[in-house]
Amino acid sequence: MNISTLRLDSNPITTATATHRNGILGCNGTYSCRFNQFRQRKKTPSVIVCSTKPLASVVDHQGVNESGMSRIESLSQVSGVLGCQWGDEGKGKLVDILAKHFDIVARCQGGANAGHTIYNSEGKKFALHLVPSGILNEETLCVIGNGVVVHLPGLFKEIDGLEANGVSCQGRILVSDRAHLLFDFHQEIDGLREAELAKSFIGTTKRGIGPCYSSKVIRNGLRVSDLRHMDTFPQKLDLLLSDAAARFPGFKYGPDMLREEVERYKKFAERLEPFVADTVHFMNDAISQKKKILVEGGQATMLDIDFGTYPFVTSSSPSAGGICTGLGIAPRVVGDLVGVVKAYTTRVGSGPFPTEIMGKGGDLLRFAGQEFGTTTGRPRRCGWLDIVALRFCCQINGFASLNLTKLDVLSDLPEIQLGVTYRHPDGSALNSFPSDLRLLEQIKVEYEVLPGWKSDISSIRKYIDLPKAAREYVERIEELVGVPIHYIGIGPGRDALIYK
């Protein structure tokens, strides 16, 4: 390798790759020009001879060695990170690590019900809900796509918090003009709806996600683009609020509420305008310009409105199909998808959980893994890794690889179980994850028991250095689901990742 092609920055790469990373989108529209201005603010590092050592000895500031760089750089132009369970798998961390190698990070669905916890290079913790997890990487542009429902007070609070902690958001976030607006009253209705359901409640985050998507589907919702027409905005909002008041007697609506909301949203519209974009045009233009795009999923496949444990699901499509509908890009451009799965299983809220560990065992796992919701703070239900559900998720999404997270949490256990088969009460095996909730209540889970490793693995950075029992656990999962595990999380920090 010609060492004169190395750049003196935190991520030594070849000239060809560096040209790509520092390239500028052509000005084929307003938003491409905006991307140009964003890129031009960055200084291109000088090209000098910085080392006579081979690249294998170089590790970037995130702890990515040659093996990790190879994995990351082999990802396709449009790649995605999606959850494989019931959410909270640790998607944000992988997105944050990968974002340094992508031009754009985009959210395609969900809303502030997502809670992605990430850490910067100094170890400072950030909890993100609407802003994509690529925001900590200063050369990454973040897109909130048309499939996302946006609560503007929450978005501005998040942006203000990032700015207060030294993370610049100006010119780095685009919000789709087609995205639907989530109002405070949607959150109030979410609580009223849960109260109506009584013992059959869903266990939502009460962030108003379901009611907002309901408004979208029955076609009386308001979109970001409506903020540009304040002459008709009050009438549209009045129809929306009147409909909610007619449906929920506990929701008190009157002229004062409408007047106050309109005044609030006039101010919001002014502040939001610099962020608003036709993101469908922007994304497709970026693809034609060969820019690298990473899609960040919220929630997970087992919460998918179609494929999850309905009705105990979210209101969007967190599986692969949601990428195209939530960003307006063609299926043929979507490449490698990475599924994120915990080394065990957790779930927040109500609904089936076949491998749940009840009692003290579940409590021990919860405290060892600090399993409390980023969005709500609620304790998560904990259980063994469910291979049947994981295989189902892999089948739906066509994952190229998996990121197994929080393997370190299992380090103190003398033995570890894998839920490998669902059986009917008569002992016959099910072929796949069932849609019938009554059947899910009746099934018996068949487990494989593997030995634990009883040692701290949080400081290990090479796969070969993991205890034999830990490697056997990882490889057994790969064997059972038929998808390779390329990334293994062994702690919360950016560097606590093993590339396999």
Coordinates of C-alpha atoms in Angstrom, one line a residue:
M1 CA 0.0 0.0 0.0
N2 CA 1.3 3.5 -0.9
I3 CA 1.4 5.3 2.5
S4 CA 1.3 8.7 0.8
T5 CA -2.4 8.1 0.2
L6 CA -3.1 8.2 4.0
R7 CA -4.7 11.3 5.5
L8 CA -3.7 12.7 8.8
D9 CA -7.0 12.4 10.6
S10 CA -8.7 10.1 13.0
N11 CA -9.7 7.6 10.3
P12 CA -6.8 6.8 7.9
I13 CA -8.4 5.9 4.5
T14 CA -7.3 5.8 0.9
T15 CA -7.5 8.8 -1.4
A16 CA -10.3 7.3 -3.3
T17 CA -12.4 6.8 -0.2
A18 CA -11.4 10.2 1.2
T19 CA -12.6 11.9 -2.1
H20 CA -16.0 10.1 -1.6
R21 CA -16.3 11.2 2.1
N22 CA -15.4 14.8 1.3
G23 CA -17.2 15.0 -2.0
I24 CA -20.0 17.5 -2.5
L25 CA -23.4 16.9 -3.9
G26 CA -24.2 18.7 -7.1
C27 CA -26.6 21.7 -6.8
N28 CA -29.5 20.0 -8.6
G29 CA -31.9 21.6 -6.2
T30 CA -32.2 23.7 -3.0
Y31 CA -31.4 20.8 -0.7
S32 CA -28.4 19.6 -2.6
C33 CA -27.1 23.2 -2.4
R34 CA -27.7 23.1 1.3
F35 CA -25.7 19.9 1.6
N36 CA -22.9 21.6 -0.4
Q37 CA -22.8 24.4 2.1
F38 CA -22.7 22.0 5.0
R39 CA -19.8 20.0 3.4
Q40 CA -17.9 23.1 2.4
R41 CA -17.7 24.2 6.0
K42 CA -15.5 21.2 6.7
K43 CA -11.8 21.5 6.2
T44 CA -10.2 18.7 4.1
P45 CA -7.1 17.4 6.0
S46 CA -3.7 17.7 4.3
V47 CA -2.3 14.7 2.5
I48 CA 1.0 13.7 4.1
V49 CA 3.1 10.7 5.1
C50 CA 1.9 10.0 8.6
S51 CA 3.2 6.6 9.4
T52 CA 5.4 3.8 8.0
K53 CA 3.3 1.2 9.8
P54 CA 0.8 -1.0 8.0
L55 CA -2.9 0.0 8.2
A56 CA -3.6 -3.0 10.5
S57 CA -1.8 -1.2 13.3
V58 CA -3.9 1.9 13.0
V59 CA -7.0 2.3 15.2
D60 CA -9.4 5.2 14.8
H61 CA -10.8 7.3 17.7
Q62 CA -13.8 4.9 18.0
G63 CA -11.5 1.9 18.4
V64 CA -12.2 0.6 14.9
N65 CA -9.2 -1.6 13.7
E66 CA -8.5 -3.0 10.3
S67 CA -11.0 -5.8 10.8
G68 CA -13.7 -3.4 11.8
M69 CA -12.9 -1.0 8.9
S70 CA -13.2 -3.8 6.5
R71 CA -16.6 -4.7 7.8
I72 CA -17.8 -1.1 7.7
E73 CA -16.4 -0.2 4.3
S74 CA -18.0 -3.3 2.7
L75 CA -21.5 -2.1 3.6
S76 CA -23.5 -1.0 0.6
Q77 CA -24.3 2.6 -0.5
V78 CA -27.7 2.5 1.2
S79 CA -27.5 0.4 4.4
G80 CA -29.8 0.1 7.4
V81 CA -29.8 -0.8 11.1
L82 CA -33.0 -2.4 12.3
G83 CA -34.2 -4.0 15.6
C84 CA -34.8 -7.7 15.8
Q85 CA -36.8 -8.0 19.0
W86 CA -39.2 -5.7 20.8
G87 CA -37.0 -2.7 20.7
D88 CA -34.2 -1.4 23.1
E89 CA -31.6 -3.6 21.4
G90 CA -28.9 -0.9 21.2
K91 CA -29.4 0.3 17.6
G92 CA -28.3 3.8 18.4
K93 CA -24.8 2.8 19.4
L94 CA -24.1 0.9 16.1
V95 CA -25.6 3.8 14.1
D96 CA -23.4 6.2 16.0
I97 CA -20.3 4.1 15.2
L98 CA -21.2 3.6 11.5
A99 CA -22.3 7.2 10.9
K100 CA -18.7 8.3 10.7
H101 CA -18.4 6.3 7.5
F102 CA -21.7 7.6 5.9
D103 CA -22.8 10.9 4.5
I104 CA -26.4 10.8 5.7
V105 CA -28.2 9.1 8.6
A106 CA -32.0 8.9 8.1
R107 CA -34.9 8.0 10.3
C108 CA -37.8 6.5 8.4
Q109 CA -40.6 5.8 10.9
G110 CA -41.8 6.1 14.4
G111 CA -41.5 9.2 16.5
A112 CA -40.3 10.2 20.0
N113 CA -41.3 6.7 21.3
A114 CA -37.8 5.7 20.1
G115 CA -35.1 6.0 22.8
H116 CA -31.6 5.6 21.5
T117 CA -28.8 6.0 24.0
I118 CA -25.3 6.9 22.6
Y119 CA -22.0 8.1 24.1
N120 CA -19.6 10.6 22.6
S121 CA -15.8 10.2 22.5
E122 CA -15.5 11.6 26.0
G123 CA -18.0 9.1 27.4
K124 CA -20.9 11.7 27.8
K125 CA -24.3 10.1 27.5
F126 CA -27.0 11.4 25.1
A127 CA -30.6 10.1 24.9
L128 CA -32.1 10.7 21.5
H129 CA -35.7 10.3 20.6
L130 CA -36.3 12.1 17.2
V131 CA -32.9 13.3 16.1
P132 CA -31.0 10.5 14.2
S133 CA -28.1 8.9 16.1
G134 CA -25.6 10.2 13.6
I135 CA -25.8 13.7 15.0
L136 CA -22.6 13.2 17.2
N137 CA -20.5 12.8 14.0
E138 CA -20.0 16.3 12.8
E139 CA -19.7 15.4 9.1
T140 CA -23.0 13.5 9.0
L141 CA -26.2 15.0 7.8
C142 CA -29.3 13.8 9.6
V143 CA -32.7 13.3 7.9
I144 CA -36.1 12.9 9.5
G145 CA -38.1 11.2 6.8
N146 CA -41.7 11.4 5.7
G147 CA -42.7 8.3 7.6
V148 CA -41.8 9.8 11.0
V149 CA -44.3 11.6 13.2
V150 CA -42.8 14.8 14.6
H151 CA -43.6 16.4 17.9
L152 CA -42.1 19.9 17.4
P153 CA -41.8 20.9 21.1
G154 CA -39.9 17.6 21.7
L155 CA -37.7 18.1 18.7
F156 CA -36.7 21.6 19.6
K157 CA -36.0 20.5 23.2
E158 CA -33.7 17.8 21.9
I159 CA -31.9 20.2 19.5
D160 CA -31.5 22.7 22.4
G161 CA -30.0 20.0 24.6
L162 CA -27.6 18.9 22.0
E163 CA -26.5 22.5 21.2
A164 CA -26.1 23.2 25.0
N165 CA -23.7 20.2 25.1
G166 CA -21.6 21.4 22.2
V167 CA -23.2 19.4 19.4
S168 CA -24.0 21.7 16.4
C169 CA -27.3 21.0 14.8
Q170 CA -27.5 24.0 12.5
G171 CA -27.6 23.0 8.9
R172 CA -27.2 19.3 9.9
I173 CA -30.9 18.2 10.3
L174 CA -33.5 18.0 7.5
V175 CA -37.2 17.4 8.3
S176 CA -39.5 16.1 5.6
D177 CA -42.2 18.4 4.5
R178 CA -44.4 15.3 4.2
A179 CA -43.9 14.2 7.8
H180 CA -47.0 14.4 10.0
L181 CA -47.2 16.7 13.0
L182 CA -47.8 15.1 16.4
F183 CA -49.6 17.5 18.7
D184 CA -49.7 17.6 22.5
F185 CA -53.4 16.6 22.3
H186 CA -52.3 13.3 20.6
Q187 CA -50.4 12.5 23.8
E188 CA -53.4 13.3 25.9
I189 CA -55.6 11.0 23.7
D190 CA -53.0 8.3 24.0
G191 CA -53.5 8.2 27.8
L192 CA -57.3 8.4 27.4
R193 CA -57.2 5.5 25.0
E194 CA -55.1 3.4 27.4
A195 CA -57.5 4.1 30.2
E196 CA -60.4 3.0 28.0
L197 CA -58.7 -0.3 27.4
A198 CA -58.4 -0.9 31.2
K199 CA -56.9 -4.4 31.7
S200 CA -56.3 -4.9 28.0
F201 CA -54.1 -1.8 27.7
I202 CA -51.3 -1.9 25.1
G203 CA -48.7 -0.4 27.4
T204 CA -47.7 2.4 25.0
T205 CA -45.1 5.1 25.8
K206 CA -48.1 7.6 25.8
R207 CA -46.1 9.8 23.5
G208 CA -49.1 10.1 21.1
I209 CA -47.6 7.9 18.4
G210 CA -50.7 5.8 17.8
P211 CA -53.2 8.7 17.7
C212 CA -51.0 10.6 15.3
Y213 CA -50.7 7.7 12.9
S214 CA -54.5 7.3 13.3
S215 CA -55.0 10.9 12.2
K216 CA -52.7 10.2 9.2
V217 CA -54.5 7.1 8.1
I218 CA -58.0 8.6 8.4
R219 CA -56.7 11.6 6.5
N220 CA -57.4 14.5 8.8
G221 CA -53.8 14.9 10.1
L222 CA -51.6 17.9 9.5
R223 CA -48.2 17.7 7.9
V224 CA -45.0 19.9 8.2
S225 CA -45.9 21.5 4.9
D226 CA -49.1 22.8 6.4
L227 CA -47.0 25.1 8.6
R228 CA -46.3 27.1 5.4
H229 CA -50.0 28.0 5.0
M230 CA -51.1 29.7 8.2
D231 CA -54.2 31.0 6.5
T232 CA -55.7 27.5 6.4
F233 CA -53.8 25.9 9.3
P234 CA -56.4 27.0 12.0
Q235 CA -59.3 25.4 10.1
K236 CA -57.5 22.1 9.6
L237 CA -56.4 22.0 13.3
D238 CA -60.0 22.8 14.3
L239 CA -61.3 19.8 12.4
L240 CA -58.6 17.6 14.0
L241 CA -59.3 18.8 17.5
S242 CA -63.1 18.6 17.0
D243 CA -62.8 15.0 15.9
A244 CA -60.8 14.1 19.0
A245 CA -63.4 15.8 21.3
A246 CA -66.2 14.0 19.6
R247 CA -64.5 10.6 20.1
F248 CA -63.2 11.1 23.7
P249 CA -65.6 12.8 26.2
G250 CA -62.6 13.3 28.6
F251 CA -60.9 15.5 26.1
K252 CA -61.9 19.1 26.7
Y253 CA -61.7 21.3 23.6
G254 CA -62.7 24.9 23.1
P255 CA -61.9 28.1 21.2
D256 CA -59.2 29.1 23.6
M257 CA -57.3 25.9 23.0
L258 CA -57.4 26.4 19.3
R259 CA -56.2 30.0 19.6
E260 CA -53.3 29.1 21.8
E261 CA -52.2 26.2 19.6
V262 CA -52.3 28.3 16.5
E263 CA -50.1 31.0 18.1
R264 CA -47.7 28.3 19.3
Y265 CA -47.4 26.8 15.9
K266 CA -46.8 30.1 14.2
K267 CA -43.7 30.4 16.3
F268 CA -42.7 26.8 15.7
A269 CA -43.2 27.2 11.9
E270 CA -40.7 30.1 11.9
R271 CA -38.1 28.2 13.8
L272 CA -38.6 25.0 11.9
E273 CA -38.4 26.5 8.4
P274 CA -34.6 26.3 8.0
F275 CA -34.9 22.5 8.7
V276 CA -37.7 21.8 6.3
A277 CA -36.9 20.0 3.0
D278 CA -38.4 17.8 0.3
T279 CA -36.5 14.9 1.7
V280 CA -37.8 12.5 -1.0
H281 CA -36.0 14.6 -3.7
F282 CA -33.0 15.1 -1.4
M283 CA -32.6 11.4 -0.7
N284 CA -32.9 10.3 -4.3
D285 CA -30.6 13.1 -5.4
A286 CA -28.0 11.9 -2.8
I287 CA -28.3 8.3 -4.1
S288 CA -27.7 9.4 -7.7
Q289 CA -24.7 11.4 -6.4
K290 CA -23.3 8.1 -4.9
K291 CA -23.5 9.4 -1.3
K292 CA -23.5 6.8 1.4
I293 CA -26.8 6.6 3.4
L294 CA -27.5 4.8 6.7
V295 CA -31.1 4.2 7.7
E296 CA -31.8 4.1 11.4
G297 CA -34.9 2.1 12.4
G298 CA -36.9 2.9 15.5
Q299 CA -38.5 0.2 17.6
A300 CA -38.2 -3.3 16.1
T301 CA -39.7 -6.0 13.9
M302 CA -41.6 -7.7 16.7
L303 CA -43.4 -4.4 17.2
D304 CA -44.2 -4.0 13.5
I305 CA -47.9 -3.2 12.9
D306 CA -48.1 -6.1 10.5
F307 CA -45.6 -8.7 11.7
G308 CA -45.4 -8.0 15.5
T309 CA -47.5 -9.4 18.3
Y310 CA -50.6 -7.4 17.3
P311 CA -52.3 -5.5 18.9
F312 CA -49.3 -5.1 21.3
V313 CA -47.3 -3.4 18.7
T314 CA -46.3 0.1 17.5
S315 CA -48.2 2.0 14.8
S316 CA -45.6 2.0 12.1
S317 CA -43.4 -0.5 10.1
P318 CA -40.0 -0.8 11.8
S319 CA -39.1 -3.7 9.4
A320 CA -37.3 -3.4 6.1
G321 CA -40.4 -2.3 4.1
G322 CA -40.7 0.8 6.2
I323 CA -37.4 2.1 4.7
C324 CA -38.9 2.6 1.3
T325 CA -42.3 4.0 2.3
G326 CA -40.7 6.2 5.1
L327 CA -38.1 7.8 2.9
G328 CA -39.5 7.6 -0.6
I329 CA -36.6 5.5 -2.0
A330 CA -36.9 2.5 -4.3
P331 CA -36.4 -1.1 -3.0
R332 CA -33.7 -1.8 -5.5
V333 CA -31.4 0.8 -3.9
V334 CA -31.6 -0.7 -0.4
G335 CA -28.6 -2.9 0.2
D336 CA -27.1 -4.4 3.4
L337 CA -29.3 -4.5 6.5
V338 CA -27.8 -5.1 9.9
G339 CA -30.1 -6.6 12.5
V340 CA -29.5 -5.6 16.1
V341 CA -30.3 -8.2 18.8
K342 CA -29.6 -8.4 22.5
A343 CA -27.8 -11.5 23.8
Y344 CA -31.1 -12.0 25.7
T345 CA -34.6 -10.6 25.2
T346 CA -36.4 -7.6 26.7
R347 CA -39.8 -6.1 26.3
V348 CA -41.6 -3.0 27.6
G349 CA -45.3 -2.9 28.1
S350 CA -47.9 -5.5 27.6
G351 CA -48.0 -8.4 25.2
P352 CA -46.7 -12.0 24.7
F353 CA -43.2 -12.8 25.7
P354 CA -42.6 -16.5 25.4
T355 CA -39.1 -16.7 26.9
E356 CA -39.7 -14.3 29.8
I357 CA -38.0 -15.1 33.0
M358 CA -40.3 -14.4 35.9
G359 CA -39.4 -13.6 39.5
K360 CA -35.8 -13.2 40.8
G361 CA -34.1 -14.4 37.7
G362 CA -35.7 -11.7 35.6
D363 CA -34.9 -9.1 38.2
L364 CA -31.2 -10.1 38.3
L365 CA -31.0 -9.8 34.5
R366 CA -32.8 -6.4 34.6
F367 CA -30.4 -4.9 37.0
A368 CA -27.3 -6.4 35.4
G369 CA -28.3 -4.9 32.1
Q370 CA -29.8 -1.7 33.5
E371 CA -33.0 -2.5 31.6
F372 CA -35.0 0.6 32.2
G373 CA -36.6 2.5 29.3
T374 CA -34.8 5.4 27.7
T375 CA -38.1 7.0 26.8
T376 CA -40.2 6.2 29.8
G377 CA -37.9 4.9 32.5
R378 CA -40.1 1.9 32.9
P379 CA -38.5 -1.4 34.0
R380 CA -38.2 -3.8 31.0
R381 CA -39.4 -7.4 31.2
C382 CA -36.4 -9.8 30.7
G383 CA -36.0 -13.3 29.3
W384 CA -33.7 -15.6 27.4
L385 CA -32.9 -15.1 23.7
D386 CA -35.8 -16.2 21.6
I387 CA -34.4 -17.9 18.5
V388 CA -37.8 -18.6 17.0
A389 CA -38.6 -14.8 17.0
L390 CA -35.1 -13.9 15.9
R391 CA -35.3 -16.3 12.9
F392 CA -38.7 -14.9 12.0
C393 CA -37.2 -11.3 12.0
C394 CA -34.2 -12.4 9.9
Q395 CA -36.6 -14.0 7.4
I396 CA -38.7 -10.8 7.0
N397 CA -35.8 -8.4 6.8
G398 CA -33.2 -10.4 4.9
F399 CA -30.4 -9.3 7.2
A400 CA -26.9 -9.4 5.8
S401 CA -25.4 -9.6 9.3
L402 CA -26.3 -9.2 13.0
N403 CA -25.1 -7.0 15.8
L404 CA -25.3 -9.0 19.1
T405 CA -25.4 -6.5 21.9
K406 CA -24.9 -6.7 25.7
L407 CA -23.1 -10.0 25.7
D408 CA -21.2 -8.8 28.8
V409 CA -24.5 -8.7 30.8
L410 CA -24.5 -12.6 30.8
S411 CA -21.0 -12.9 32.2
D412 CA -22.0 -13.8 35.7
L413 CA -24.4 -16.6 34.8
P414 CA -23.3 -20.2 35.3
E415 CA -25.5 -21.3 32.4
I416 CA -27.4 -19.6 29.6
Q417 CA -30.5 -20.8 27.8
L418 CA -31.6 -20.3 24.2
G419 CA -35.3 -20.7 23.3
V420 CA -35.0 -22.8 20.2
T421 CA -38.4 -24.3 19.5
Y422 CA -42.1 -23.5 20.1
R423 CA -44.3 -26.6 20.7
H424 CA -48.1 -27.0 20.7
P425 CA -49.6 -28.4 23.9
D426 CA -49.6 -31.8 22.1
G427 CA -45.8 -31.6 21.7
S428 CA -45.7 -30.9 17.9
A429 CA -43.4 -28.1 16.8
L430 CA -44.5 -24.8 15.2
N431 CA -42.9 -23.9 11.9
S432 CA -42.7 -20.2 12.5
F433 CA -43.7 -17.4 14.9
P434 CA -47.5 -17.5 15.1
S435 CA -49.9 -14.5 14.7
D436 CA -52.5 -16.0 17.1
L437 CA -52.0 -14.6 20.6
R438 CA -54.0 -17.3 22.2
L439 CA -51.7 -19.9 20.7
L440 CA -48.7 -17.9 22.0
E441 CA -50.1 -18.2 25.5
Q442 CA -50.4 -22.0 25.1
I443 CA -47.1 -22.8 23.5
K444 CA -44.2 -24.4 25.4
V445 CA -40.7 -23.2 24.7
E446 CA -38.0 -25.8 24.3
Y447 CA -34.6 -24.6 25.5
E448 CA -31.0 -25.4 24.8
V449 CA -28.7 -24.9 27.8
L450 CA -25.2 -23.7 27.2
P451 CA -22.4 -23.2 29.8
G452 CA -21.7 -19.6 31.0
W453 CA -18.2 -18.1 31.0
K454 CA -18.2 -16.6 34.5
S455 CA -15.6 -13.9 33.7
D456 CA -15.6 -10.2 32.8
I457 CA -15.4 -9.7 29.0
S458 CA -15.9 -5.9 28.9
S459 CA -12.3 -5.1 28.1
I460 CA -11.9 -7.6 25.3
R461 CA -11.6 -6.2 21.8
K462 CA -10.8 -9.3 19.7
Y463 CA -13.2 -12.2 19.1
I464 CA -10.5 -14.8 19.5
D465 CA -9.8 -13.5 23.0
L466 CA -13.4 -14.1 24.2
P467 CA -13.8 -17.2 26.6
K468 CA -14.5 -20.3 24.7
A469 CA -18.0 -20.6 26.2
A470 CA -18.8 -17.0 25.0
R471 CA -17.7 -17.8 21.4
E472 CA -19.7 -21.0 21.5
Y473 CA -22.8 -19.0 22.5
V474 CA -22.3 -16.6 19.6
E475 CA -21.6 -19.3 17.1
R476 CA -24.6 -21.4 18.2
I477 CA -26.9 -18.3 17.5
E478 CA -25.4 -18.0 14.1
E479 CA -26.0 -21.6 13.4
L480 CA -29.6 -21.5 14.5
V481 CA -30.6 -18.4 12.6
G482 CA -28.4 -18.8 9.5
V483 CA -27.1 -15.2 9.6
P484 CA -23.5 -14.2 10.6
I485 CA -22.8 -12.0 13.6
H486 CA -20.4 -9.3 12.6
Y487 CA -20.6 -7.0 15.6
I488 CA -20.6 -8.0 19.3
G489 CA -21.3 -5.4 22.0
I490 CA -19.6 -5.9 25.3
G491 CA -20.3 -2.5 27.0
P492 CA -22.1 0.8 26.4
G493 CA -19.1 2.9 25.1
R494 CA -18.2 3.5 21.5
D495 CA -15.1 1.3 21.7
A496 CA -16.9 -1.6 23.5
L497 CA -17.5 -3.4 20.3
I498 CA -15.9 -6.6 18.8
Y499 CA -15.7 -7.0 15.1
K500 CA -16.0 -10.6 14.1

